């Protein structure tokens, strides 16, 4: 979703320079306004427990940021996600490397483990890990990890498959030390894929984390969902959703996109 | 080469056999509500496809997935074409609608749908479509960006009718992207079908799974998970793969 550039390009194509980009951006702001207005208008016609308007949600959002208890849940979610992402990345990369350096394992990893993990539902893992480990943090992290692992395997495999053979040959002619070859040639070539993996994992992990916390956690934003749902507190539900959208989108734009355009392929878009 | 391929196969299938054997050994030591044996689960999976009352749930889930994938492909396509036709709306679709739908948590949709529509079929479909649409939208936006401009120009030089050049040139070039959008949406659909059904309705595999979890029928929880894996693979091999071969051939 990279916008300013592609809009500018579209504008040039249309032969109108930057004016169309500017008009497009203006249209987008108007759209946002219209959306808020429509939300407000509709909320006037239905009871507040069905859809509260933007103003009550905004005031609740402010309350959220001034209450310590609610910070606790936001940080708990972050912790779950960070732990799940780190473990899944380590496991997925290890499996992809194993399949790369020991081709005999290739079918086992890419033909058995990865498709199995990839087609197994995240909610399934959550409910199973509740049965196995009970309702606690471990369950949440376990579910996030298992869901993210195939993403890491698939992405790192793509990176390893596109390694430049000639460059590896050149490296081999310079050193016999495979570790040296790995750190100097292979790892830097993989860096873009590492970022792509982390970016995709981050986008997916939020959704999984919420579901896992909703059913299997006692902390986190997903647990807040659970409480809000029991109390029919739609305001809180919308606040949590708004925070998640802002955080996921903000992190993607402000952290991952710059990192990736610096270290990665410029064309790599998150596929979620 | 054949020797290596053989050992590759042996290891791959060995992993599967070892996993099942390990599972079986664990099921001997652990109580059935924690770790049912592979055989018990296999029986339940079979039941999901044979016993009429259970088959109805399986079919309900499958039907919802198919409808949701088709509707969200159409919706995603329509949204992607708006900025193609009216460039001024580009920022609306790319910078507002796409990121909004894409970062909206699926559980959020599920809970909101339950409050808005109650526990109905429509609620489940709404959730699935809301989650799948951004996947289709992103893919088709990408596809429209990659279209060969020269071919479109050539088309414009042959006919002035935009509709004609759209159907004869843009649509065929777009087909592979439509298909990859459907492929991605289909893969996601089966995973989120459970989330949608856990809240939404009193039919479908998600409903069976939640019911089984409440009464600690672990074998059924396992079985619904595996049934979804099977259904997903069957759909991909029997419908999506042949379709994409057809498109690629053209």
PDB file of N, CA and C in Angstrom, chain A residues 165-219:
ATOM      1  N   UNK A 165      23.924 -18.691  -6.936  1.00  0.00           N
ATOM      2  CA  UNK A 165      24.847 -19.813  -6.976  1.00  0.00           C
ATOM      3  C   UNK A 165      26.281 -19.374  -7.290  1.00  0.00           C
ATOM      4  N   UNK A 166      26.399 -18.417  -8.198  1.00  0.00           N
ATOM      5  CA  UNK A 166      27.734 -17.966  -8.603  1.00  0.00           C
ATOM      6  C   UNK A 166      28.448 -17.300  -7.433  1.00  0.00           C
ATOM      7  N   UNK A 167      27.658 -16.566  -6.653  1.00  0.00           N
ATOM      8  CA  UNK A 167      28.258 -15.892  -5.520  1.00  0.00           C
ATOM      9  C   UNK A 167      28.734 -16.927  -4.506  1.00  0.00           C
ATOM     10  N   UNK A 168      27.952 -17.993  -4.325  1.00  0.00           N
ATOM     11  CA  UNK A 168      28.361 -19.045  -3.395  1.00  0.00           C
ATOM     12  C   UNK A 168      29.626 -19.713  -3.895  1.00  0.00           C
ATOM     13  N   UNK A 169      29.689 -19.938  -5.205  1.00  0.00           N
ATOM     14  CA  UNK A 169      30.890 -20.557  -5.766  1.00  0.00           C
ATOM     15  C   UNK A 169      32.092 -19.665  -5.529  1.00  0.00           C
ATOM     16  N   UNK A 170      31.884 -18.380  -5.751  1.00  0.00           N
ATOM     17  CA  UNK A 170      32.974 -17.435  -5.534  1.00  0.00           C
ATOM     18  C   UNK A 170      33.415 -17.490  -4.071  1.00  0.00           C
ATOM     19  N   UNK A 171      32.424 -17.485  -3.171  1.00  0.00           N
ATOM     20  CA  UNK A 171      32.750 -17.543  -1.749  1.00  0.00           C
ATOM     21  C   UNK A 171      33.534 -18.810  -1.446  1.00  0.00           C
ATOM     22  N   UNK A 172      33.102 -19.924  -2.052  1.00  0.00           N
ATOM     23  CA  UNK A 172      33.777 -21.196  -1.792  1.00  0.00           C
ATOM     24  C   UNK A 172      35.219 -21.145  -2.292  1.00  0.00           C
ATOM     25  N   UNK A 173      35.450 -20.354  -3.335  1.00  0.00           N
ATOM     26  CA  UNK A 173      36.812 -20.295  -3.850  1.00  0.00           C
ATOM     27  C   UNK A 173      37.692 -19.391  -2.993  1.00  0.00           C
ATOM     28  N   UNK A 174      37.041 -18.563  -2.164  1.00  0.00           N
ATOM     29  CA  UNK A 174      37.831 -17.697  -1.283  1.00  0.00           C
ATOM     30  C   UNK A 174      38.116 -18.331   0.063  1.00  0.00           C
ATOM     31  N   UNK A 175      37.183 -19.153   0.528  1.00  0.00           N
ATOM     32  CA  UNK A 175      37.403 -19.750   1.850  1.00  0.00           C
ATOM     33  C   UNK A 175      36.850 -21.164   1.891  1.00  0.00           C
ATOM     34  N   UNK A 176      37.476 -21.985   2.739  1.00  0.00           N
ATOM     35  CA  UNK A 176      36.947 -23.332   2.938  1.00  0.00           C
ATOM     36  C   UNK A 176      36.077 -23.376   4.184  1.00  0.00           C
ATOM     37  N   UNK A 177      36.148 -22.279   4.943  1.00  0.00           N
ATOM     38  CA  UNK A 177      35.443 -22.225   6.206  1.00  0.00           C
ATOM     39  C   UNK A 177      33.962 -21.944   5.940  1.00  0.00           C
ATOM     40  N   UNK A 178      33.129 -22.936   6.145  1.00  0.00           N
ATOM     41  CA  UNK A 178      31.715 -22.785   5.780  1.00  0.00           C
ATOM     42  C   UNK A 178      31.007 -21.771   6.667  1.00  0.00           C
ATOM     43  N   UNK A 179      31.449 -21.700   7.914  1.00  0.00           N
ATOM     44  CA  UNK A 179      30.819 -20.752   8.825  1.00  0.00           C
ATOM     45  C   UNK A 179      31.059 -19.333   8.332  1.00  0.00           C
ATOM     46  N   UNK A 180      32.347 -19.106   7.909  1.00  0.00           N
ATOM     47  CA  UNK A 180      32.719 -17.804   7.363  1.00  0.00           C
ATOM     48  C   UNK A 180      31.885 -17.488   6.124  1.00  0.00           C
ATOM     49  N   UNK A 181      31.741 -18.477   5.286  1.00  0.00           N
ATOM     50  CA  UNK A 181      30.940 -18.308   4.078  1.00  0.00           C
ATOM     51  C   UNK A 181      29.496 -17.944   4.468  1.00  0.00           C
ATOM     52  N   UNK A 182      29.001 -18.625   5.494  1.00  0.00           N
ATOM     53  CA  UNK A 182      27.623 -18.381   5.918  1.00  0.00           C
ATOM     54  C   UNK A 182      27.437 -16.950   6.433  1.00  0.00           C
ATOM     55  N   UNK A 183      28.357 -16.527   7.324  1.00  0.00           N
ATOM     56  CA  UNK A 183      28.163 -15.204   7.923  1.00  0.00           C
ATOM     57  C   UNK A 183      28.446 -14.076   6.939  1.00  0.00           C
ATOM     58  N   UNK A 184      29.384 -14.301   5.996  1.00  0.00           N
ATOM     59  CA  UNK A 184      29.761 -13.196   5.110  1.00  0.00           C
ATOM     60  C   UNK A 184      28.911 -13.127   3.847  1.00  0.00           C
ATOM     61  N   UNK A 185      28.434 -14.273   3.367  1.00  0.00           N
ATOM     62  CA  UNK A 185      27.735 -14.268   2.085  1.00  0.00           C
ATOM     63  C   UNK A 185      26.255 -14.660   2.244  1.00  0.00           C
ATOM     64  N   UNK A 186      26.011 -15.777   2.896  1.00  0.00           N
ATOM     65  CA  UNK A 186      24.636 -16.288   2.941  1.00  0.00           C
ATOM     66  C   UNK A 186      23.749 -15.392   3.810  1.00  0.00           C
ATOM     67  N   UNK A 187      24.216 -15.095   5.021  1.00  0.00           N
ATOM     68  CA  UNK A 187      23.378 -14.321   5.941  1.00  0.00           C
ATOM     69  C   UNK A 187      23.011 -12.947   5.377  1.00  0.00           C
ATOM     70  N   UNK A 188      23.980 -12.175   4.828  1.00  0.00           N
ATOM     71  CA  UNK A 188      23.583 -10.880   4.267  1.00  0.00           C
ATOM     72  C   UNK A 188      22.579 -11.023   3.122  1.00  0.00           C
ATOM     73  N   UNK A 189      22.734 -12.074   2.302  1.00  0.00           N
ATOM     74  CA  UNK A 189      21.804 -12.253   1.188  1.00  0.00           C
ATOM     75  C   UNK A 189      20.412 -12.593   1.707  1.00  0.00           C
ATOM     76  N   UNK A 190      20.363 -13.188   2.902  1.00  0.00           N
ATOM     77  CA  UNK A 190      19.060 -13.579   3.461  1.00  0.00           C
ATOM     78  C   UNK A 190      18.354 -12.441   4.171  1.00  0.00           C
ATOM     79  N   UNK A 191      19.108 -11.381   4.479  1.00  0.00           N
ATOM     80  CA  UNK A 191      18.565 -10.311   5.300  1.00  0.00           C
ATOM     81  C   UNK A 191      17.212  -9.787   4.810  1.00  0.00           C
ATOM     82  N   UNK A 192      17.062  -9.526   3.495  1.00  0.00           N
ATOM     83  CA  UNK A 192      15.747  -9.041   3.043  1.00  0.00           C
ATOM     84  C   UNK A 192      14.620 -10.000   3.394  1.00  0.00           C
ATOM     85  N   UNK A 193      14.916 -11.282   3.323  1.00  0.00           N
ATOM     86  CA  UNK A 193      13.870 -12.267   3.602  1.00  0.00           C
ATOM     87  C   UNK A 193      13.586 -12.335   5.096  1.00  0.00           C
ATOM     88  N   UNK A 194      14.620 -12.061   5.900  1.00  0.00           N
ATOM     89  CA  UNK A 194      14.396 -12.004   7.342  1.00  0.00           C
ATOM     90  C   UNK A 194      13.391 -10.901   7.637  1.00  0.00           C
ATOM     91  N   UNK A 195      13.591  -9.740   7.010  1.00  0.00           N
ATOM     92  CA  UNK A 195      12.664  -8.642   7.267  1.00  0.00           C
ATOM     93  C   UNK A 195      11.282  -8.954   6.746  1.00  0.00           C
ATOM     94  N   UNK A 196      11.225  -9.534   5.543  1.00  0.00           N
ATOM     95  CA  UNK A 196       9.915  -9.891   5.001  1.00  0.00           C
ATOM     96  C   UNK A 196       9.212 -10.853   5.947  1.00  0.00           C
ATOM     97  N   UNK A 197       9.962 -11.842   6.469  1.00  0.00           N
ATOM     98  CA  UNK A 197       9.376 -12.816   7.391  1.00  0.00           C
ATOM     99  C   UNK A 197       8.837 -12.133   8.632  1.00  0.00           C
ATOM    100  N   UNK A 198       9.655 -11.247   9.213  1.00  0.00           N
ATOM    101  CA  UNK A 198       9.218 -10.594  10.441  1.00  0.00           C
ATOM    102  C   UNK A 198       8.001  -9.718  10.188  1.00  0.00           C
ATOM    103  N   UNK A 199       7.994  -9.069   9.027  1.00  0.00           N
ATOM    104  CA  UNK A 199       6.883  -8.166   8.725  1.00  0.00           C
ATOM    105  C   UNK A 199       5.581  -8.955   8.575  1.00  0.00           C
ATOM    106  N   UNK A 200       5.650 -10.042   7.836  1.00  0.00           N
ATOM    107  CA  UNK A 200       4.459 -10.867   7.661  1.00  0.00           C
ATOM    108  C   UNK A 200       4.030 -11.466   8.997  1.00  0.00           C
ATOM    109  N   UNK A 201       5.019 -11.988   9.740  1.00  0.00           N
ATOM    110  CA  UNK A 201       4.709 -12.605  11.035  1.00  0.00           C
ATOM    111  C   UNK A 201       4.016 -11.613  11.947  1.00  0.00           C
ATOM    112  N   UNK A 202       4.497 -10.370  11.938  1.00  0.00           N
ATOM    113  CA  UNK A 202       3.915  -9.378  12.828  1.00  0.00           C
ATOM    114  C   UNK A 202       2.443  -9.154  12.499  1.00  0.00           C
ATOM    115  N   UNK A 203       2.173  -9.021  11.193  1.00  0.00           N
ATOM    116  CA  UNK A 203       0.786  -8.801  10.785  1.00  0.00           C
ATOM    117  C   UNK A 203      -0.114  -9.955  11.182  1.00  0.00           C
ATOM    118  N   UNK A 204       0.384 -11.173  10.999  1.00  0.00           N
ATOM    119  CA  UNK A 204      -0.433 -12.346  11.318  1.00  0.00           C
ATOM    120  C   UNK A 204      -0.545 -12.529  12.826  1.00  0.00           C
ATOM    121  N   UNK A 205       0.559 -12.255  13.532  1.00  0.00           N
ATOM    122  CA  UNK A 205       0.615 -12.594  14.954  1.00  0.00           C
ATOM    123  C   UNK A 205      -0.463 -11.866  15.752  1.00  0.00           C
ATOM    124  N   UNK A 206      -0.783 -10.614  15.354  1.00  0.00           N
ATOM    125  CA  UNK A 206      -1.797  -9.881  16.103  1.00  0.00           C
ATOM    126  C   UNK A 206      -3.122 -10.587  16.083  1.00  0.00           C
ATOM    127  N   UNK A 207      -3.458 -11.046  14.867  1.00  0.00           N
ATOM    128  CA  UNK A 207      -4.762 -11.684  14.747  1.00  0.00           C
ATOM    129  C   UNK A 207      -4.801 -12.985  15.543  1.00  0.00           C
ATOM    130  N   UNK A 208      -3.718 -13.739  15.452  1.00  0.00           N
ATOM    131  CA  UNK A 208      -3.674 -15.000  16.189  1.00  0.00           C
ATOM    132  C   UNK A 208      -3.671 -14.742  17.681  1.00  0.00           C
ATOM    133  N   UNK A 209      -2.880 -13.749  18.094  1.00  0.00           N
ATOM    134  CA  UNK A 209      -2.750 -13.466  19.523  1.00  0.00           C
ATOM    135  C   UNK A 209      -4.111 -13.142  20.121  1.00  0.00           C
ATOM    136  N   UNK A 210      -4.890 -12.329  19.418  1.00  0.00           N
ATOM    137  CA  UNK A 210      -6.205 -11.963  19.943  1.00  0.00           C
ATOM    138  C   UNK A 210      -7.078 -13.185  20.133  1.00  0.00           C
ATOM    139  N   UNK A 211      -7.106 -14.047  19.094  1.00  0.00           N
ATOM    140  CA  UNK A 211      -7.940 -15.237  19.193  1.00  0.00           C
ATOM    141  C   UNK A 211      -7.457 -16.122  20.335  1.00  0.00           C
ATOM    142  N   UNK A 212      -6.127 -16.280  20.433  1.00  0.00           N
ATOM    143  CA  UNK A 212      -5.577 -17.161  21.461  1.00  0.00           C
ATOM    144  C   UNK A 212      -5.864 -16.605  22.851  1.00  0.00           C
ATOM    145  N   UNK A 213      -5.725 -15.286  23.013  1.00  0.00           N
ATOM    146  CA  UNK A 213      -5.966 -14.687  24.326  1.00  0.00           C
ATOM    147  C   UNK A 213      -7.445 -14.721  24.685  1.00  0.00           C
ATOM    148  N   UNK A 214      -8.259 -14.603  23.660  1.00  0.00           N
ATOM    149  CA  UNK A 214      -9.701 -14.606  23.895  1.00  0.00           C
ATOM    150  C   UNK A 214     -10.143 -15.923  24.522  1.00  0.00           C
ATOM    151  N   UNK A 215      -9.604 -17.014  23.994  1.00  0.00           N
ATOM    152  CA  UNK A 215     -10.039 -18.317  24.508  1.00  0.00           C
ATOM    153  C   UNK A 215      -9.120 -18.860  25.584  1.00  0.00           C
ATOM    154  N   UNK A 216      -7.809 -18.596  25.421  1.00  0.00           N
ATOM    155  CA  UNK A 216      -6.870 -19.316  26.284  1.00  0.00           C
ATOM    156  C   UNK A 216      -6.036 -18.448  27.194  1.00  0.00           C
ATOM    157  N   UNK A 217      -6.365 -17.156  27.339  1.00  0.00           N
ATOM    158  CA  UNK A 217      -5.496 -16.304  28.141  1.00  0.00           C
ATOM    159  C   UNK A 217      -6.198 -15.657  29.304  1.00  0.00           C
ATOM    160  N   UNK A 218      -5.396 -15.156  30.242  1.00  0.00           N
ATOM    161  CA  UNK A 218      -5.956 -14.377  31.349  1.00  0.00           C
ATOM    162  C   UNK A 218      -5.452 -12.954  31.288  1.00  0.00           C
ATOM    163  N   UNK A 219      -4.617 -12.658  30.281  1.00  0.00           N
ATOM    164  CA  UNK A 219      -4.124 -11.302  30.100  1.00  0.00           C
ATOM    165  C   UNK A 219      -4.142 -10.994  28.607  1.00  0.00           C
TER     166      UNK A 219
END
